[in-house]
Coordinates of C-alpha atoms and ligand atoms in Angstrom, one line a residue:
X7 CA 0.0 0.0 0.0
X8 CA 1.6 3.3 -1.0
X9 CA -0.3 5.4 1.5
X10 CA -0.8 3.6 4.8
X11 CA -4.1 5.4 5.5
X12 CA -5.7 4.1 2.3
X13 CA -6.7 0.4 2.1
X14 CA -6.1 -1.4 -1.2
X15 CA -9.2 -3.5 -0.8
X16 CA -12.2 -2.9 1.5
X17 CA -14.8 -5.7 1.5
X18 CA -18.3 -4.9 2.8
X19 CA -20.1 -8.0 4.0
X20 CA -19.2 -11.3 5.6
X21 CA -21.1 -14.1 3.8
X22 CA -19.5 -16.6 1.5
X23 CA -19.0 -13.9 -1.2
X24 CA -17.2 -11.5 1.1
X25 CA -14.9 -14.1 2.8
X26 CA -14.0 -15.7 -0.5
X27 CA -13.1 -12.3 -1.9
X28 CA -11.0 -11.8 1.2
X29 CA -9.2 -15.1 0.9
X30 CA -8.2 -14.3 -2.7
X31 CA -7.3 -10.7 -2.1
X32 CA -5.3 -11.6 1.0
X33 CA -3.4 -14.4 -0.8
X34 CA -2.6 -11.8 -3.6
X35 CA -0.9 -9.7 -0.9
X36 CA -3.6 -6.9 -1.0
X37 CA -4.1 -6.9 2.8
X38 CA -7.9 -6.6 2.6
X39 CA -10.1 -5.3 5.4
X40 CA -13.5 -6.9 5.7
X41 CA -16.4 -5.1 7.4
X42 CA -18.8 -7.7 8.7
X43 CA -22.1 -5.9 8.9
X44 CA -24.7 -6.3 11.5
X45 CA -25.0 -10.1 11.0
X46 CA -21.5 -11.5 10.9
X47 CA -21.4 -14.6 8.7
X48 CA -24.6 -13.5 6.8
X49 CA -27.6 -15.6 6.0
X50 CA -25.9 -18.9 6.6
X51 CA -25.7 -18.2 10.3
X52 CA -29.4 -18.6 10.6
X53 CA -29.6 -22.0 8.9
X54 CA -28.7 -25.3 10.4
X55 CA -27.1 -28.1 8.3
X56 CA -25.5 -27.1 5.0
X57 CA -25.3 -30.2 2.9
X58 CA -24.9 -28.8 -0.6
X59 CA -21.5 -27.0 -0.2
X60 CA -18.8 -29.0 -1.9
X61 CA -16.0 -30.2 0.4
X62 CA -18.1 -31.1 3.4
X63 CA -19.2 -34.7 2.7
X64 CA -20.9 -35.0 6.0
X65 CA -22.5 -31.6 5.8
X66 CA -21.7 -28.7 8.2
X67 CA -23.7 -26.4 10.4
X68 CA -24.1 -23.0 8.7
X69 CA -22.5 -20.9 11.6
X70 CA -19.6 -23.3 11.7
X71 CA -19.1 -23.0 8.0
X72 CA -18.9 -19.3 8.2
X73 CA -16.4 -19.5 11.1
X74 CA -14.3 -21.7 8.9
X75 CA -14.6 -19.1 6.0
X76 CA -13.6 -16.3 8.4
X77 CA -10.6 -18.3 9.8
X78 CA -9.4 -19.1 6.3
X79 CA -9.6 -15.4 5.4
X80 CA -7.8 -14.4 8.6
X81 CA -5.0 -17.0 8.0
X82 CA -3.8 -15.0 5.0
X83 CA -3.9 -11.7 6.8
X84 CA -7.4 -10.3 6.2
X85 CA -8.3 -7.8 8.9
X86 CA -11.9 -8.4 10.1
X87 CA -13.7 -5.4 11.5
X88 CA -17.0 -5.9 13.3
X89 CA -19.4 -3.1 12.4
X90 CA -21.6 -1.8 9.7
X91 CA -20.8 0.5 6.8
X92 CA -23.5 3.1 7.1
X93 CA -22.7 5.3 4.1
X94 CA -20.3 5.5 1.2
X95 CA -18.8 7.8 -1.4
X96 CA -17.7 5.6 -4.2
X97 CA -16.8 8.0 -7.0
X98 CA -13.1 9.0 -7.6
X99 CA -9.9 7.1 -7.1
X100 CA -10.2 7.0 -3.3
X101 CA -13.5 5.7 -2.0
X102 CA -14.8 6.7 1.4
X103 CA -16.7 4.4 3.7
X104 CA -18.2 5.4 7.0
X105 CA -18.2 2.7 9.6
X106 CA -21.0 2.8 12.2
X107 CA -21.8 6.4 11.3
X108 CA -18.6 7.7 12.7
X109 CA -15.3 6.3 11.5
X110 CA -14.0 7.2 8.1
X111 CA -12.3 4.5 6.0
X112 CA -10.5 5.2 2.7
X113 CA -10.0 2.5 0.1
X114 CA -8.8 2.3 -3.5
X115 CA -11.2 -0.6 -4.3
X116 CA -14.4 -1.7 -2.7
X117 CA -15.9 -5.1 -3.0
X118 CA -19.6 -5.2 -2.2
X119 CA -20.9 -8.5 -0.7
X120 CA -23.7 -7.2 1.4
X121 CA -26.0 -10.0 0.5
X122 CA -29.8 -10.1 0.7
X123 CA -32.3 -10.8 3.4
X124 CA -35.3 -13.1 3.0
X125 CA -38.6 -11.4 3.7
X126 CA -40.5 -12.9 6.5
X127 CA -44.2 -12.9 7.4
X128 CA -43.6 -11.3 10.8
X129 CA -46.0 -13.6 12.6
X130 CA -45.5 -15.2 16.0
X131 CA -43.2 -18.1 16.4
X132 CA -41.7 -17.6 12.9
X133 CA -38.3 -16.7 14.2
X134 CA -38.5 -19.1 17.1
X135 CA -39.0 -22.0 14.8
X136 CA -36.5 -20.7 12.2
X137 CA -34.2 -23.7 11.6
X138 CA -36.7 -25.9 13.5
X139 CA -39.4 -26.3 10.9
X140 CA -39.4 -22.8 9.5
X141 CA -37.1 -21.9 6.6
X142 CA -36.8 -19.3 3.8
X143 CA -34.8 -21.7 1.5
X144 CA -36.3 -24.9 0.1
X145 CA -33.1 -25.8 -1.7
X146 CA -31.1 -25.5 1.6
X147 CA -33.6 -27.3 3.9
X148 CA -36.1 -29.3 1.8
X149 CA -34.1 -32.4 2.2
X150 CA -34.8 -32.5 5.9
X151 CA -38.5 -33.0 5.2
X152 CA -38.3 -36.1 3.0
X153 CA -41.5 -38.1 3.3
X154 CA -43.2 -35.4 5.4
X155 CA -45.9 -32.8 4.8
X156 CA -44.8 -29.3 4.2
X157 CA -46.4 -25.9 3.4
X158 CA -45.0 -23.0 1.4
X159 CA -46.2 -19.4 1.4
X160 CA -46.0 -17.2 -1.7
X161 CA -47.2 -17.0 -5.3
X162 CA -44.2 -15.7 -7.2
X163 CA -41.7 -17.6 -9.3
X164 CA -39.6 -18.5 -6.2
X165 CA -42.5 -20.0 -4.4
X166 CA -43.5 -22.0 -7.5
X167 CA -39.9 -23.2 -8.1
X168 CA -39.5 -24.1 -4.5
X169 CA -42.9 -25.9 -4.3
X170 CA -41.9 -28.0 -7.4
X171 CA -38.5 -28.7 -5.7
X172 CA -40.2 -29.7 -2.5
X173 CA -42.8 -31.9 -4.2
X174 CA -40.0 -34.3 -5.1
X175 CA -39.1 -34.8 -1.5
X176 CA -42.1 -34.2 0.7
X177 CA -45.1 -36.5 0.8
X178 CA -47.4 -33.5 0.2
X179 CA -46.9 -29.8 -0.4
X180 CA -49.5 -27.2 0.5
X181 CA -49.0 -23.9 -1.2
X182 CA -50.6 -20.9 0.5
X183 CA -51.4 -18.0 -1.9
X184 CA -52.8 -14.9 -0.3
X185 CA -54.9 -13.8 -3.3
X186 CA -57.0 -15.6 -5.9
X187 CA -54.2 -15.5 -8.5
X188 CA -50.4 -16.0 -8.7
X189 CA -47.8 -13.5 -9.7
X190 CA -45.6 -16.2 -11.0
X191 CA -45.0 -16.7 -14.8
X192 CA -47.5 -18.8 -16.6
X193 CA -45.1 -21.7 -17.1
X194 CA -44.2 -21.9 -13.4
X195 CA -47.8 -21.7 -12.4
X196 CA -48.7 -24.5 -14.8
X197 CA -46.0 -26.7 -13.4
X198 CA -47.4 -26.2 -9.9
X199 CA -51.0 -26.6 -10.8
X200 CA -50.3 -29.8 -12.8
X201 CA -48.3 -31.3 -10.0
X202 CA -50.4 -33.9 -8.2
X203 CA -48.3 -33.6 -5.1
X204 CA -48.9 -29.8 -4.7
X205 CA -52.3 -28.5 -3.4
X206 CA -52.7 -24.8 -3.9
X207 CA -54.8 -23.1 -1.2
X208 CA -56.1 -19.8 -2.6
X209 CA -57.0 -16.7 -0.6
X210 CA -55.1 -18.3 2.3
X211 CA -52.9 -16.8 5.0
X212 CA -51.1 -18.3 7.9
X213 CA -52.9 -17.7 11.1
X214 CA -50.7 -19.6 13.5
X215 CA -47.5 -21.7 13.7
X216 CA -48.1 -24.5 16.1
X217 CA -45.6 -26.4 18.2
X218 CA -43.5 -26.3 21.3
X219 CA -39.8 -26.3 20.3
X220 CA -40.4 -27.6 16.7
X221 CA -43.1 -26.8 14.2
X222 CA -45.9 -29.5 14.3
X223 CA -48.5 -27.8 12.2
X224 CA -50.1 -24.5 11.1
X225 CA -53.5 -22.9 11.1
X226 CA -54.6 -21.4 7.9
X227 CA -57.3 -18.7 7.5
X228 CA -59.3 -18.4 4.4
X229 CA -59.4 -14.7 3.7
X230 CA -62.8 -14.8 2.0
X231 CA -64.7 -16.9 4.5
X232 CA -62.5 -16.4 7.6
X233 CA -62.7 -20.2 8.1
X234 CA -59.7 -21.7 9.9
X235 CA -58.2 -25.0 9.0
X236 CA -55.3 -26.9 10.4
X237 CA -52.5 -28.6 8.4
X238 CA -50.2 -31.1 10.1
X239 CA -47.0 -30.0 8.4
X240 CA -43.5 -30.2 9.9
X241 CA -41.9 -27.9 7.4
X242 CA -43.0 -24.3 6.6
X243 CA -41.3 -22.4 3.9
X244 CA -41.6 -18.7 3.4
X245 CA -41.0 -17.7 -0.2
X246 CA -42.3 -14.2 -0.4
X247 CA -39.2 -12.6 -1.8
X248 CA -35.8 -11.3 -0.8
X249 CA -34.5 -7.8 -0.3
X250 CA -30.9 -7.1 -1.3
X251 CA -29.0 -5.1 1.3
X252 CA -28.0 -2.3 -1.0
X253 CA -29.8 0.8 0.4
X254 CA -26.6 2.6 1.2
X255 CA -25.5 2.5 -2.5
X256 CA -28.7 4.1 -3.9
X257 CA -28.0 7.0 -6.2
X258 CA -24.4 5.9 -6.8
X259 CA -24.5 2.3 -8.1
X260 CA -26.9 1.1 -10.8
X261 CA -29.5 -1.3 -9.6
X262 CA -32.7 -2.9 -10.8
X263 CA -36.1 -2.0 -9.5
X264 CA -35.8 -4.5 -6.6
X265 CA -32.4 -3.0 -5.6
X266 CA -30.1 -5.8 -6.9
X267 CA -26.8 -4.2 -8.1
X268 CA -26.1 -4.3 -11.8
X269 CA -22.8 -5.8 -12.9
X270 CA -21.3 -6.3 -16.3
X271 CA -22.4 -9.8 -17.4
X272 CA -19.8 -12.4 -16.5
X273 CA -17.8 -9.9 -14.5
X274 CA -18.1 -8.2 -11.1
X275 CA -17.7 -4.6 -12.4
X276 CA -20.3 -2.1 -11.3
X277 CA -20.9 1.2 -13.0
X278 CA -18.2 2.8 -10.9
X279 CA -14.5 2.1 -11.5
X280 CA -12.9 0.3 -8.7
X281 CA -16.1 -0.9 -7.2
X282 CA -17.0 -4.6 -7.6
X283 CA -20.1 -6.5 -6.5
X284 CA -20.6 -10.1 -5.8
X285 CA -22.9 -12.6 -4.0
X286 CA -26.6 -12.1 -3.4
X287 CA -26.4 -8.3 -3.5
X288 CA -26.2 -8.7 -7.3
X289 CA -27.9 -12.1 -7.8
X290 CA -31.6 -12.7 -7.6
X291 CA -31.5 -16.0 -9.5
X292 CA -29.1 -18.5 -7.9
X293 CA -28.6 -17.2 -4.4
X294 CA -26.5 -20.2 -3.3
X295 CA -23.5 -20.1 -1.0
X296 CA -21.3 -21.7 -3.7
X297 CA -22.4 -19.3 -6.4
X298 CA -21.8 -16.4 -4.0
X299 CA -18.3 -17.7 -3.2
X300 CA -17.6 -18.0 -6.9
X301 CA -18.5 -14.4 -7.6
X302 CA -16.5 -13.3 -4.5
X303 CA -13.5 -14.9 -6.1
X304 CA -14.3 -13.0 -9.4
X305 CA -14.5 -9.7 -7.5
X306 CA -11.2 -10.2 -5.8
X307 CA -9.5 -11.0 -9.1
X308 CA -11.1 -8.1 -10.8
X309 CA -10.0 -5.8 -8.0
X310 CA -6.5 -7.1 -8.2
X311 CA -6.4 -6.5 -11.9
X312 CA -7.8 -3.0 -11.6
X313 CA -5.1 -2.1 -9.0
X314 CA -2.4 -3.5 -11.2
X315 CA -3.6 -1.7 -14.3
X316 CA -3.7 1.6 -12.4
X317 CA -0.3 0.8 -11.0
X318 CA -1.6 1.3 -7.5
X319 CA 0.1 -1.8 -6.1
Ligands
NDP28 P1 -42.0 -11.9 -6.0 O1 -41.9 -10.5 -5.4 O2 -42.1 -12.0 -7.4 O3 -43.3 -12.6 -5.4 C1 -43.6 -12.6 -4.0 C2 -44.8 -13.4 -3.7 O4 -45.0 -13.5 -2.3 C3 -46.1 -12.8 -4.4 O5 -46.9 -13.9 -4.8 C4 -46.7 -12.1 -3.2 O6 -48.1 -12.1 -3.2 C5 -46.3 -13.0 -2.0 N1 -46.2 -12.2 -0.8 C6 -45.6 -11.1 -0.5 N2 -45.7 -10.8 0.8 C7 -46.5 -11.7 1.3 C8 -47.1 -11.9 2.6 N3 -46.8 -11.0 3.6 N4 -47.9 -12.9 2.8 C9 -48.2 -13.8 1.8 N5 -47.7 -13.7 0.6 C10 -46.9 -12.6 0.3 O7 -40.7 -12.6 -5.4 P2 -40.0 -13.9 -5.9 O8 -38.9 -14.2 -4.9 O9 -41.0 -15.0 -6.2 O10 -39.3 -13.5 -7.3 C11 -38.4 -12.4 -7.3 C12 -37.9 -12.2 -8.7 O11 -37.1 -13.3 -9.1 C13 -39.1 -12.2 -9.8 O12 -38.7 -11.2 -10.7 C14 -39.1 -13.6 -10.3 O13 -39.6 -13.6 -11.6 C15 -37.6 -13.9 -10.3 N6 -37.4 -15.4 -10.3 C16 -37.3 -16.1 -11.4 C17 -37.2 -17.4 -11.4 C18 -37.1 -18.2 -12.7 O14 -37.3 -17.6 -13.7 N7 -36.8 -19.4 -12.7 C19 -37.1 -18.2 -10.2 C20 -37.2 -17.4 -9.0 C21 -37.4 -16.0 -9.1 P3 -48.9 -10.9 -4.1 O15 -48.7 -11.4 -5.5 O16 -50.3 -11.1 -3.6 O17 -48.3 -9.6 -3.8

């Protein structure tokens, strides 16, 4: 680093994308500093077993996996700072980040890996049973409900895709749609409606999540008749959308209507030179730990190349 007050690489976010970027940047001798955000380790810290990340043949608990990621990043010299970046000024050769609304951080490159957050219904017991019957990711957790009855909430493409996925594992899938039509594309709807293992409950909302320490069933209210029915499901999947954690970049970085950062296809470049995006903050399609890690690697390599081309390192 030519000026010791300016970081070569600042990484915002501590999920698989951020830590993978840190591992690559650190091994390239760029001494990255990673700012964890309010939820160190990201979304994986609120899941239980992760069985689809290559390299863990027996599976691993999400929080442990993120500790492993962090330790690997630290091993090569990444500095980990606990705290949230609360505002940024990204234009120009030196980017400015404000940590926890007070400390000013300067950096030549910024890698954004702030992730996304699943939207939740906000009903009682939803968070208590999270990881114990309640999940916001069918691909992550569906396997644990093999041969059991499950319910999924939502009527978008994600809900349809996840209902179809679950139908191959669960003995029965109830899909709770709050209106009398679905927002999902026609083809996805058709797939769901033609699936004998999926029963769509229209005009339906979740009235109650039942159970003591684990989910044992749900109560469903029909919004037209107010009638309450009970479903003996052990899995309850919430698929009502995600929100990328990108509010602090509004007005500076290009994003789509939902707030996902736009990157050059196949690269991690944003619309601002020296600013790279990876992971779920720029991906509303795959949203997997392994895809996030892959794009984190890309961002670090792009940042390294940028610094070399600018002869800054
Ligand atoms: P969407 O925002 O498209 O859909 C959200 C769904 O959840 C809607 O049906 C909505 O109902 C429902 N919902 C929202 N809040 C509540 C609530 N409080 N209670 C009950 N239901 C609720 O999100 P998705 O994640 O499905 O999709 C996001 C984007 O990703 C879309 O553009 C989608 O097309 C895309 N996508 C594409 C895929 C593909 O092409 N294979 C796969 C997955 C996603 P309502 O309609 O009544 O508002």
